[in-house]
Coordinates of C-alpha atoms in Angstrom, one line a residue:
X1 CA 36.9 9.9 11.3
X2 CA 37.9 12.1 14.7
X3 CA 36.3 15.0 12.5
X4 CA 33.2 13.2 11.8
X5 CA 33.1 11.8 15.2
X6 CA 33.4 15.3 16.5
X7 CA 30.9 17.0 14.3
X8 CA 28.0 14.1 15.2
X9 CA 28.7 14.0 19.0
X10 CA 28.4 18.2 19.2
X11 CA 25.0 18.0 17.4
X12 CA 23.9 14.9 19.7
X13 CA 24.6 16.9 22.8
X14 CA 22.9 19.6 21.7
X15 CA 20.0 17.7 21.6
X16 CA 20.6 15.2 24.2
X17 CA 20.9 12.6 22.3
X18 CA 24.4 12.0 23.1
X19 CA 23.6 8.3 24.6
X20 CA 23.6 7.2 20.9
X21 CA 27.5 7.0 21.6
X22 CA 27.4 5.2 25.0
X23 CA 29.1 2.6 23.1
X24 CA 31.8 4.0 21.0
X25 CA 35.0 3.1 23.1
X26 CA 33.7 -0.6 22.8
X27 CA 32.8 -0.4 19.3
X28 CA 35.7 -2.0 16.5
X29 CA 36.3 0.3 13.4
X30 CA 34.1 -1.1 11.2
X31 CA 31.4 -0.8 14.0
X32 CA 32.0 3.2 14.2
X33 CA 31.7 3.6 10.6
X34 CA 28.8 1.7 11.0
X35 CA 27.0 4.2 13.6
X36 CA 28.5 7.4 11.9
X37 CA 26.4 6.5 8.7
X38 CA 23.6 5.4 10.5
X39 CA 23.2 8.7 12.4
X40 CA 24.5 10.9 8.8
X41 CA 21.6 9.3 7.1
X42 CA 19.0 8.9 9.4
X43 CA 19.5 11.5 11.9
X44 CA 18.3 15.3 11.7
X45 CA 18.3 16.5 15.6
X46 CA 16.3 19.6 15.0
X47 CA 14.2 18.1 12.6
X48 CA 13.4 15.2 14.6
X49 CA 12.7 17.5 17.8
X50 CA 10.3 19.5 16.0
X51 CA 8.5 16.7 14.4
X52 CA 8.5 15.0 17.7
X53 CA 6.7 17.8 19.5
X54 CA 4.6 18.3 16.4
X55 CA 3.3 14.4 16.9
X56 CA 2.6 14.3 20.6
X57 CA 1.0 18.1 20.2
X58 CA -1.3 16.3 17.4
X59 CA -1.5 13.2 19.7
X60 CA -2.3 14.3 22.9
X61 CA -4.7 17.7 21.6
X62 CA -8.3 17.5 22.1
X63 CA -9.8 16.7 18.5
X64 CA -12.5 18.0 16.9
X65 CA -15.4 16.2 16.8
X66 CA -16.1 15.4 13.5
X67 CA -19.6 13.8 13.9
X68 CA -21.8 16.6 13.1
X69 CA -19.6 17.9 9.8
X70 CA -19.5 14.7 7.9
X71 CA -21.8 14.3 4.9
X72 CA -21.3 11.5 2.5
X73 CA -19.5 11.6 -0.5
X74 CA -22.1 13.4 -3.0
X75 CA -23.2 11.3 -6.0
X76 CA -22.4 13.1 -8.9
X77 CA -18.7 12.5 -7.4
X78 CA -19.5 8.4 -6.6
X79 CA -20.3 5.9 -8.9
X80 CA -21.0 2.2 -8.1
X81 CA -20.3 -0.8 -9.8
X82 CA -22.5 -2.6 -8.7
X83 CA -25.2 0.4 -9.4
X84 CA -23.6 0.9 -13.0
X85 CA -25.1 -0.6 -16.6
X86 CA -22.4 -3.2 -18.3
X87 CA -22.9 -0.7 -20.8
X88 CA -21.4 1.8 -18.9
X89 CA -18.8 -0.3 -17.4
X90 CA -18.0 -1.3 -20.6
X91 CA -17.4 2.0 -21.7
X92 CA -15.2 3.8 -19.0
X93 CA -13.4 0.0 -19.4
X94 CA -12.3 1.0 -22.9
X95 CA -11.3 4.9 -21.9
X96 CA -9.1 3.5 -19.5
X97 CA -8.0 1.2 -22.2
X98 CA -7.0 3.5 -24.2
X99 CA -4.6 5.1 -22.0
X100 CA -3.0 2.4 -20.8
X101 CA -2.6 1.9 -25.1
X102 CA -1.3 5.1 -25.4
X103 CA 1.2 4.5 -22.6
X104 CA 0.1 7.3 -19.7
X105 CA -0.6 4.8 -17.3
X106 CA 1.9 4.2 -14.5
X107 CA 1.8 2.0 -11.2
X108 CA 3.1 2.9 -7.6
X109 CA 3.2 0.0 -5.8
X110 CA 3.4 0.3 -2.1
X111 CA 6.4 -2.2 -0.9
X112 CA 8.2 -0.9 2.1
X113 CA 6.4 -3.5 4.5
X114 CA 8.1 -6.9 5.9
X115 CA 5.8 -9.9 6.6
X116 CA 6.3 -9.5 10.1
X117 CA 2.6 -10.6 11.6
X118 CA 3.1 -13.3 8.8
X119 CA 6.3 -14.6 10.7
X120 CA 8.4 -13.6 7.9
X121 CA 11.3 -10.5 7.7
X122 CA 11.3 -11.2 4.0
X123 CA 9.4 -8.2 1.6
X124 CA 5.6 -9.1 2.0
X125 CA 5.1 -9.0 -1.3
X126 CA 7.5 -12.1 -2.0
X127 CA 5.3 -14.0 0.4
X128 CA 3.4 -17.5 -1.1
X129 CA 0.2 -17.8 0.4
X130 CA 0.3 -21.3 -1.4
X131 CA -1.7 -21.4 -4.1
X132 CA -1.4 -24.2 -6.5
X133 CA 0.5 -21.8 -8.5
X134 CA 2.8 -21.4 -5.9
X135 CA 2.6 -17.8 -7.0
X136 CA 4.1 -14.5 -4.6
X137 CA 2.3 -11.4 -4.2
X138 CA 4.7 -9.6 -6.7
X139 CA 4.0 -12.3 -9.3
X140 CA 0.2 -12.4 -9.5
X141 CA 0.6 -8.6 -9.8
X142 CA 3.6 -8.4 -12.3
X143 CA 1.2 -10.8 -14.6
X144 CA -1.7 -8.8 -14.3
X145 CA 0.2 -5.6 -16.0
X146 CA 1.5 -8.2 -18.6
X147 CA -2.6 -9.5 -19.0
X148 CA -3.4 -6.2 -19.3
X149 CA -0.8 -4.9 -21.3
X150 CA -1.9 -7.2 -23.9
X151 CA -6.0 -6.4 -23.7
X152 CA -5.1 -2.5 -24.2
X153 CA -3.1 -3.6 -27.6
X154 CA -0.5 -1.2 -28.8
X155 CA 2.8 -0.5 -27.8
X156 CA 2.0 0.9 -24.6
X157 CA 3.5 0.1 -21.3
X158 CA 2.6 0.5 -18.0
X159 CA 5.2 2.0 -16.1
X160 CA 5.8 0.1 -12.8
X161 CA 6.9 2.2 -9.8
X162 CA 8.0 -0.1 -6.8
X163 CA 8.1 2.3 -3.0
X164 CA 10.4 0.3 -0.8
X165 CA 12.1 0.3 2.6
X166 CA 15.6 0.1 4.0
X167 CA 14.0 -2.7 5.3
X168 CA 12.8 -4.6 1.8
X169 CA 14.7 -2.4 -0.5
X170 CA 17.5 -5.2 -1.0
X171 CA 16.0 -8.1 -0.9
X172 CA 13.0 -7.1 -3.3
X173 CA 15.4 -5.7 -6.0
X174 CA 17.1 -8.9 -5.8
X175 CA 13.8 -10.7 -6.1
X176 CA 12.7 -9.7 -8.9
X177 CA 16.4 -10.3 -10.7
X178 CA 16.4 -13.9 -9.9
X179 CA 13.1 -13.9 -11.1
X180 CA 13.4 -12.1 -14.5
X181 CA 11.1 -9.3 -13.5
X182 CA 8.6 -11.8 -14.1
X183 CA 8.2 -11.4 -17.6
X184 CA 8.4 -7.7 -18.0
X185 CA 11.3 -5.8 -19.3
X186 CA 14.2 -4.8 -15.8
X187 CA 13.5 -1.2 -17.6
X188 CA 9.7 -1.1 -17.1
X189 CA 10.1 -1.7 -13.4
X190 CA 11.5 1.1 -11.2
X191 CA 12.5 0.9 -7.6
X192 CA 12.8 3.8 -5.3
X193 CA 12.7 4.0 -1.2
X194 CA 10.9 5.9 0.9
X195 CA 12.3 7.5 4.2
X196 CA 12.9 5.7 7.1
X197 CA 12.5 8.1 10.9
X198 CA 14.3 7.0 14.0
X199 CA 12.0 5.4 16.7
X200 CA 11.8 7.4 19.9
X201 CA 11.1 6.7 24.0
X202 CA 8.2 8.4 24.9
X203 CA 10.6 11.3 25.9
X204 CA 11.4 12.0 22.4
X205 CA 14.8 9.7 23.2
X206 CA 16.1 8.2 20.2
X207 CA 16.4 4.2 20.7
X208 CA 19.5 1.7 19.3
X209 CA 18.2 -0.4 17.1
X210 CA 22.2 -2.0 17.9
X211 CA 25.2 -0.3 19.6
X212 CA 25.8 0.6 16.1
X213 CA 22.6 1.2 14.3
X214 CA 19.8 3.4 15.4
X215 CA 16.8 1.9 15.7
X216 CA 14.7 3.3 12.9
X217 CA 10.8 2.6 10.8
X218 CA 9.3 4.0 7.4
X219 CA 7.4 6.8 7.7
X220 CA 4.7 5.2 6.5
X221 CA 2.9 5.2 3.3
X222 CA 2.6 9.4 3.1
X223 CA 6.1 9.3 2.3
X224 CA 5.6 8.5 -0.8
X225 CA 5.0 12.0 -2.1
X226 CA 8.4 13.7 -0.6
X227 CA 10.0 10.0 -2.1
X228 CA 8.4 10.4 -5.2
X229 CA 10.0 13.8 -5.9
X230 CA 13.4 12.8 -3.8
X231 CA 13.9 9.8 -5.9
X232 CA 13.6 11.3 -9.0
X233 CA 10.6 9.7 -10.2
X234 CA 8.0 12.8 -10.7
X235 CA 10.8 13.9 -13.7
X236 CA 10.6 9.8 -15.2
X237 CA 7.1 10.3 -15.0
X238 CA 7.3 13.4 -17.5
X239 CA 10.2 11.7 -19.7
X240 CA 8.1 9.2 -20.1
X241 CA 4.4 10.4 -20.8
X242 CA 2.7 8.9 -17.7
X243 CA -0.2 11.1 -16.6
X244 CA -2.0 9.0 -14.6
X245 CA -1.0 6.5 -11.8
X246 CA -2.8 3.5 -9.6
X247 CA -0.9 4.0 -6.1
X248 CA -2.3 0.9 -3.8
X249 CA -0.7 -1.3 -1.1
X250 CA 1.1 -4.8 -1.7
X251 CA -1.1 -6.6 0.5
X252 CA -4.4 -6.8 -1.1
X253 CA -4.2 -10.4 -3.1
X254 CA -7.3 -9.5 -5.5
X255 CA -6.3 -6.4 -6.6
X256 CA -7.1 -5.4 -10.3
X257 CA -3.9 -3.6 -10.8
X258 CA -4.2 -0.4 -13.0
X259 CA -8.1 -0.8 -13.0
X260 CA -9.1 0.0 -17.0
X261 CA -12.9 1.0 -14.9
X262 CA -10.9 2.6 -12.2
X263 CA -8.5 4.5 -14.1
X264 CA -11.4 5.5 -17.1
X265 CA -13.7 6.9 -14.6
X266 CA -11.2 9.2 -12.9
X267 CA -10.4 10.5 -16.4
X268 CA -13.5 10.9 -17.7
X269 CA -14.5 13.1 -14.5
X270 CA -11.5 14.8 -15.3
X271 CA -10.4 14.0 -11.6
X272 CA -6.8 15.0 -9.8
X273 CA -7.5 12.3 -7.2
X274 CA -9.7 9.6 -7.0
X275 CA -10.2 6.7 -4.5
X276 CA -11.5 3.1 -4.8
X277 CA -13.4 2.5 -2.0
X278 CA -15.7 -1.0 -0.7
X279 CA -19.1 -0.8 0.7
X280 CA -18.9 -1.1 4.6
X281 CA -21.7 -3.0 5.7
X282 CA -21.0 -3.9 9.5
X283 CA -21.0 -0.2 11.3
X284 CA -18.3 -1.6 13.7
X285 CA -15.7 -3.1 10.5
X286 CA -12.3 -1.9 11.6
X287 CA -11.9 0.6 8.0
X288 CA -11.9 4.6 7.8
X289 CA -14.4 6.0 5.3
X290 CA -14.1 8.7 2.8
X291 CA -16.6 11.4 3.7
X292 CA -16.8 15.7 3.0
X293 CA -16.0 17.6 5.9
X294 CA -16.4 21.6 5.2
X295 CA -16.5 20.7 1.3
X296 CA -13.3 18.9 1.8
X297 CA -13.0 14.9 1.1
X298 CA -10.6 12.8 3.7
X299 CA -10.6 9.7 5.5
X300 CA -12.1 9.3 9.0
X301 CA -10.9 6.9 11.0
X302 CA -13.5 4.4 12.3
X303 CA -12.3 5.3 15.9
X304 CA -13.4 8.8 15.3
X305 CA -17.2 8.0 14.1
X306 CA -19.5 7.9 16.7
X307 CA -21.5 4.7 17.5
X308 CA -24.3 6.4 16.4
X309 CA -22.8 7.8 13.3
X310 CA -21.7 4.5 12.4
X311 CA -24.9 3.0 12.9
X312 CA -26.6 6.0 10.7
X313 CA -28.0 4.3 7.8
X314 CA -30.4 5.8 4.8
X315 CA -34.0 6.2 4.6
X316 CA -33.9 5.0 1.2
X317 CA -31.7 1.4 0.6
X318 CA -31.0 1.0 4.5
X319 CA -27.0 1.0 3.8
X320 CA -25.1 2.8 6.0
X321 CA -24.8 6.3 5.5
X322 CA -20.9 6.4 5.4
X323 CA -20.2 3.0 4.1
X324 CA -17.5 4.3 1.6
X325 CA -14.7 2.0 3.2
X326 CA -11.2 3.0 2.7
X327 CA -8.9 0.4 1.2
X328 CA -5.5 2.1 0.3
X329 CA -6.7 2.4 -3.5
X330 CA -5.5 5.6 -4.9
X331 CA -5.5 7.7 -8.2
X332 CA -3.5 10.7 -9.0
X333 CA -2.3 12.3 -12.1
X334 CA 1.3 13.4 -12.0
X335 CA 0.8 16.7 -12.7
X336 CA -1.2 16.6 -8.5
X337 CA 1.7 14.6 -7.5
X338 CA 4.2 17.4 -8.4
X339 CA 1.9 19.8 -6.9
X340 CA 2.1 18.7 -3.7
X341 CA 5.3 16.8 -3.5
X342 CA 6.7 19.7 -0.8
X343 CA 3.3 19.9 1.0
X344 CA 4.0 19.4 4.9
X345 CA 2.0 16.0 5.5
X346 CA 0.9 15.8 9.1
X347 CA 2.3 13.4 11.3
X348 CA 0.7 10.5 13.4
X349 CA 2.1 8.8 16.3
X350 CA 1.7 4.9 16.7
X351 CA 2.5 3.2 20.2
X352 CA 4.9 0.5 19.5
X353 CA 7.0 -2.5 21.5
X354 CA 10.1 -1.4 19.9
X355 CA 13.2 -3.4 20.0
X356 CA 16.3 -1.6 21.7
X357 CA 19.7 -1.4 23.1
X358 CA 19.3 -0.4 27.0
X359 CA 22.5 2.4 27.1
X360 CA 22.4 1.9 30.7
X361 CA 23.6 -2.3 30.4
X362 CA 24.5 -2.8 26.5
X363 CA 21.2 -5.4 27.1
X364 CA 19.3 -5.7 24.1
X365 CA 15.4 -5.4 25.3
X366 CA 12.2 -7.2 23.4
X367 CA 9.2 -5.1 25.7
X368 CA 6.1 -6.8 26.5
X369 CA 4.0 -3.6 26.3
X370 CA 4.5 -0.2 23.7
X371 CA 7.8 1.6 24.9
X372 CA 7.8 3.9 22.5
X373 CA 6.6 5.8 18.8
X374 CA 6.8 5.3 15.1
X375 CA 6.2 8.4 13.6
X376 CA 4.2 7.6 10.0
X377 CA 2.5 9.7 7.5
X378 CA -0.5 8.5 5.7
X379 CA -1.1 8.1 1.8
X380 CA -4.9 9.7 2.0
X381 CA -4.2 13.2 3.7
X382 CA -3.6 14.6 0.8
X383 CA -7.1 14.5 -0.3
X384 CA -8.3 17.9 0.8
X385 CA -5.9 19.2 -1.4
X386 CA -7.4 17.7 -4.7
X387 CA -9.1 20.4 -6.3
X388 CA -11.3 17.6 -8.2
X389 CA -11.8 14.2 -6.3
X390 CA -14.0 11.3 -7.2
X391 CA -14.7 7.9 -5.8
X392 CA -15.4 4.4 -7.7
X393 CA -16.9 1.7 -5.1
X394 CA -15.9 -2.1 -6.3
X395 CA -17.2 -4.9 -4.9
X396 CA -15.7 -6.5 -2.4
X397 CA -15.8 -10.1 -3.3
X398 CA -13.8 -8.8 -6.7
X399 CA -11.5 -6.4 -5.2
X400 CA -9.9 -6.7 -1.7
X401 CA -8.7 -9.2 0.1
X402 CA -5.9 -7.9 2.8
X403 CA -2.7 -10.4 3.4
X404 CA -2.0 -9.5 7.0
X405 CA -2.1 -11.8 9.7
X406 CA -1.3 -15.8 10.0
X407 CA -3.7 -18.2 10.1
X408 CA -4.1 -18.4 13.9
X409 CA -5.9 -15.1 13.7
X410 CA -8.4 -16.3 11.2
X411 CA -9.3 -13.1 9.0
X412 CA -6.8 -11.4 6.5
X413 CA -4.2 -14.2 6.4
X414 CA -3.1 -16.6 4.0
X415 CA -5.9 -18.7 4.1
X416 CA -8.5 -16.3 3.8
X417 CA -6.9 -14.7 0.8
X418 CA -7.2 -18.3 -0.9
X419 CA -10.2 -18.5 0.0
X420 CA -11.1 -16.0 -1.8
X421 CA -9.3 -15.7 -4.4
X422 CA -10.9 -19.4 -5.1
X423 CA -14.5 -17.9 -4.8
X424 CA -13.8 -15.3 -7.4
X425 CA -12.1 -17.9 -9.2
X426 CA -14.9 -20.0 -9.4
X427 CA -17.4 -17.6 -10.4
X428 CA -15.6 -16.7 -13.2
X429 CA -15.7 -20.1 -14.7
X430 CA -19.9 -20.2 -14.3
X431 CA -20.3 -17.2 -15.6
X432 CA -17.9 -18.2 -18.7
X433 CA -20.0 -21.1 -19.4
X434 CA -19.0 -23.8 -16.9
X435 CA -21.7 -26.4 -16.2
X436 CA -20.3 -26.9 -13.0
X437 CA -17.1 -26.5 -10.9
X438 CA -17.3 -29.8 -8.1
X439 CA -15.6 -29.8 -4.6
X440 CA -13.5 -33.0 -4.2
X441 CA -13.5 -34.6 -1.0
X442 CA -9.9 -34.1 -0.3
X443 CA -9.1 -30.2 -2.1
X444 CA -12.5 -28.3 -0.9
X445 CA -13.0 -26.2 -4.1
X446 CA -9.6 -25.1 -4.9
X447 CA -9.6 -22.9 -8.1
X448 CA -7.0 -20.6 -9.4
X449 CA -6.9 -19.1 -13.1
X450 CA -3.8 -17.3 -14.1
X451 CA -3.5 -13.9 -14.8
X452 CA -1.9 -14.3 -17.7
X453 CA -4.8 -16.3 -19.0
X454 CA -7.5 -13.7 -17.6
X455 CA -7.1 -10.5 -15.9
X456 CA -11.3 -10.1 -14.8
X457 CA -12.6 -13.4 -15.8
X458 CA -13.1 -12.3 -19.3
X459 CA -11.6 -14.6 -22.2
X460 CA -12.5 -18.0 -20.6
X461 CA -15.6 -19.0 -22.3
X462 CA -13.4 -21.2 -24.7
X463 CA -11.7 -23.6 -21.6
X464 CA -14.8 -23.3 -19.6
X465 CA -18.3 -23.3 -22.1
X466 CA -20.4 -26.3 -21.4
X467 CA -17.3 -28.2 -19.2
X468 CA -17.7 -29.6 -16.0
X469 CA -14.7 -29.0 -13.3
X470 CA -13.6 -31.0 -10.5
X471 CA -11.5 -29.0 -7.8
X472 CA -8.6 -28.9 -7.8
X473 CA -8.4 -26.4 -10.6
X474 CA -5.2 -24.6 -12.4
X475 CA -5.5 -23.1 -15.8
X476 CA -2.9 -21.5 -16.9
X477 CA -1.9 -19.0 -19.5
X478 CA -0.4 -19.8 -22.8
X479 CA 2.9 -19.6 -22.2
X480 CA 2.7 -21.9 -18.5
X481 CA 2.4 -25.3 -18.3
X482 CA -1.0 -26.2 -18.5
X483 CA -2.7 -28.5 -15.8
X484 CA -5.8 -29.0 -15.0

């Protein structure tokens, strides 16, 4: 231990960051261990420096205005659903299909995140925005691979890659034990972390998270690449045929996980990297949109357009020019994901009330304003290094709805996500036949179909063809209990 001790505190002081140890003569043995592994694992002096200085350089420099280079994402790149025949929906439907049949599909789901504005520590994706399912996050999404699983046919398997936390990295692998994987196979799901930074003062300080524990954040979702490769997953990937992965965050409640449309199209254009993107249609909606700067395709942040860029809209259909709204919605074949895996992914800085241990008093503080930074790295700036990139825009109502907030904020929170999850619901029944689907007085028009009966709404013209419905409503697959 005195050797360890010794070898930690000369590196700390070389750095000043020697009052991580302001409490080591109080600290039991257990305790010590405790801070040694916490500054072993965590805790890279130089590195941190230099990515510190490389943050606040980014941070503080004057950036380029990117108002004049943008140009919108050019159309034999883009397709629309909404724009596109059944036909042809129908079609790139069936290529993805076919993949997914032949077992290259994989998923990466994006996991590291605790329901913290939710007033929950636990994973976010265990979280119930009660439904009458009483379904998680992680469920509704472990039964859509099973759903679609079955429409492909085959043998093939859609490889499920979960990117946790420290944080969630536990409790979600213990989650899904006590619930059976929720149907699929322990070996089709694989769990792997992604790095965690130490949270600094605004001097580059490194904060106690405890007198034991540094105080410490993900670094974001762009760690997943260096994780990816770290973890061991880009050599699974080739063991096990995957050529093509879905990478999107937990949080969206109607996502259409491993897209058949999604994942077809990007094929069929032969793409490296592909995004699903919404239609922005308020110039002030809080979303980046995917653009071409200098015949490169990244994300600009809505804080970065312009009121007058955002407000630019076409001669043609009067939609926005840049309305290609960014909605953590990736595709990347693992042969890209290799090939960047040891690219240097830029770092942002995020202002943040930070918990911490005050060396000067052994106080633990809660601050009331942003005391110091989170340094993250985002999923999307990789695009300019696609050497083929294409974009699918869904529609809204069909394919995002963000879990975020409570319901004291009114927008992204639990009830929203019901909300709309009943709307889609709904519609899927009338289009399947349904006479009609009535609100009763004391339920509103509560409507939830299984994913293991339906992935898209297709298959329900059987229960629904010429019936009438009276909300509440909860069909359920074959092998649930069925109520209605």
């Amino acid at each position: 231990m005195s050797e360890r001790y010794a070898t930690i505190a000369e590196q700390l002081t070389r750095w000043h960051q020697d009052h991580l140890l302001a409490f080591w003569d109080e600290l039991k043995e257990e305790q010590r261990t405790r801070l040694l592994d916490s500054l072993s694992d965590s805790v890279d002096c130089g590195a941190l420096d230099e990515a510190f200085r490389f943050a606040m350089a980014t941070a503080t420099s004057t950036k380029e205005d990117l108002n004049e280079l943008l140009k919108p994402l050019a159309r034999e790149r883009y397709l629309s659903v909404a724009a596109a025949t059944e036909a042809e929906l129908e079609d790139l439907r069936q290529a993805g299909l076919e993949q997914i049949r032949a077992g290259r599909v994989g998923v990466i789901l994006l996991a590291g995140g605790q329901g913290t504005r939710l007033g929950s520590t636990a994973p976010k994706g265990t979280y119930n925005v009660q439904l009458p399912s009483g379904k998680s996050l992680f469920q509704l999404q472990a039964e859509r691979i099973r759903k679609l699983q079955q429409l492909a046919g085959g043998d093939g398997r859609i490889h499920w890659y979960i990117m946790t936390s420290e944080h969630t990295h536990t409790e979600t692998l213990d989650y899904f034990r006590v619930n059976d994987y929720f149907g699929l196979p322990a070996d089709q799901v694989r769990m792997f972390r992604q790095r965690s930074v130490p949270c600094v003062d605004f001097e580059g300080r490194i904060l106690l998270d405890e007198k034991c524990k540094v105080a410490t954040a993900p670094d974001g979702n762009g760690g997943i690449y260096r994780a990816l490769k770290d973890e061991g997953i880009l050599d699974e990937l080739e063991r096990a045929g995957v050529q093509y992965l879905h990478a999107h965050s937990v949080d969206n409640i109607l996502i259409k996980v491993a897209d058949p449309v999604f994942i077809g199209y990007c094929v069929r254009k032969e793409a490296d990297c592909g995004v699903k993107v919404i239609e922005k249609v308020q110039p002030d909606e809080a979303v980046g949109v995917v653009c071409e700067v200098k015949g490169k395709y990244q994300v600009v942040e809505y804080s970065e357009l312009s009121s007058e860029t955002a407000n630019r809209r076409n001669a043609t259909d009067g939609k926005l020019t840049f309305n290609a709204g960014n909605i953590c919605n990736h595709f990347f074949t693992a042969s890209f994901l290799r090939r960047i895996a040891d690219t240097q992914m830029p770092l942002h800085v995020a202002k943040k009330k930070i918990p911490y241990v005050d060396t000067a008093t052994g106080e633990r503080v809660k601050p009331t304003a942003p005391n110091g930074i989170k340094m993250e790295k985002f999923i999307f700036d990789v695009f300019p290094l696609a050497e083929r990139f294409v974009a699918l825009e869904g529609r809204r109502e069909e394919e995002f709805s963000a879990l975020k907030n409570a319901d004291s904020a009114g927008i992204d929170c639990p009830s929203s996500v019901r909300g709309d999850i009943y709307r889609l619901h709904r519609k899927w029944l009338i289009k399947a036949g349904a006479v009609e689907v009535l609100d009763a007085a004391d339920a509103s028009f509560d409507c939830e179909i299984s994913p293991l009966l339906s992935y898209a709404g297709e298959g329900l013209e059987m229960a629904a063809s010429g019936q009438s419905f009276r909300c509440p409503v909860h069909l359920t697959g074959a092998d649930e209990r069925q109520a209605l």
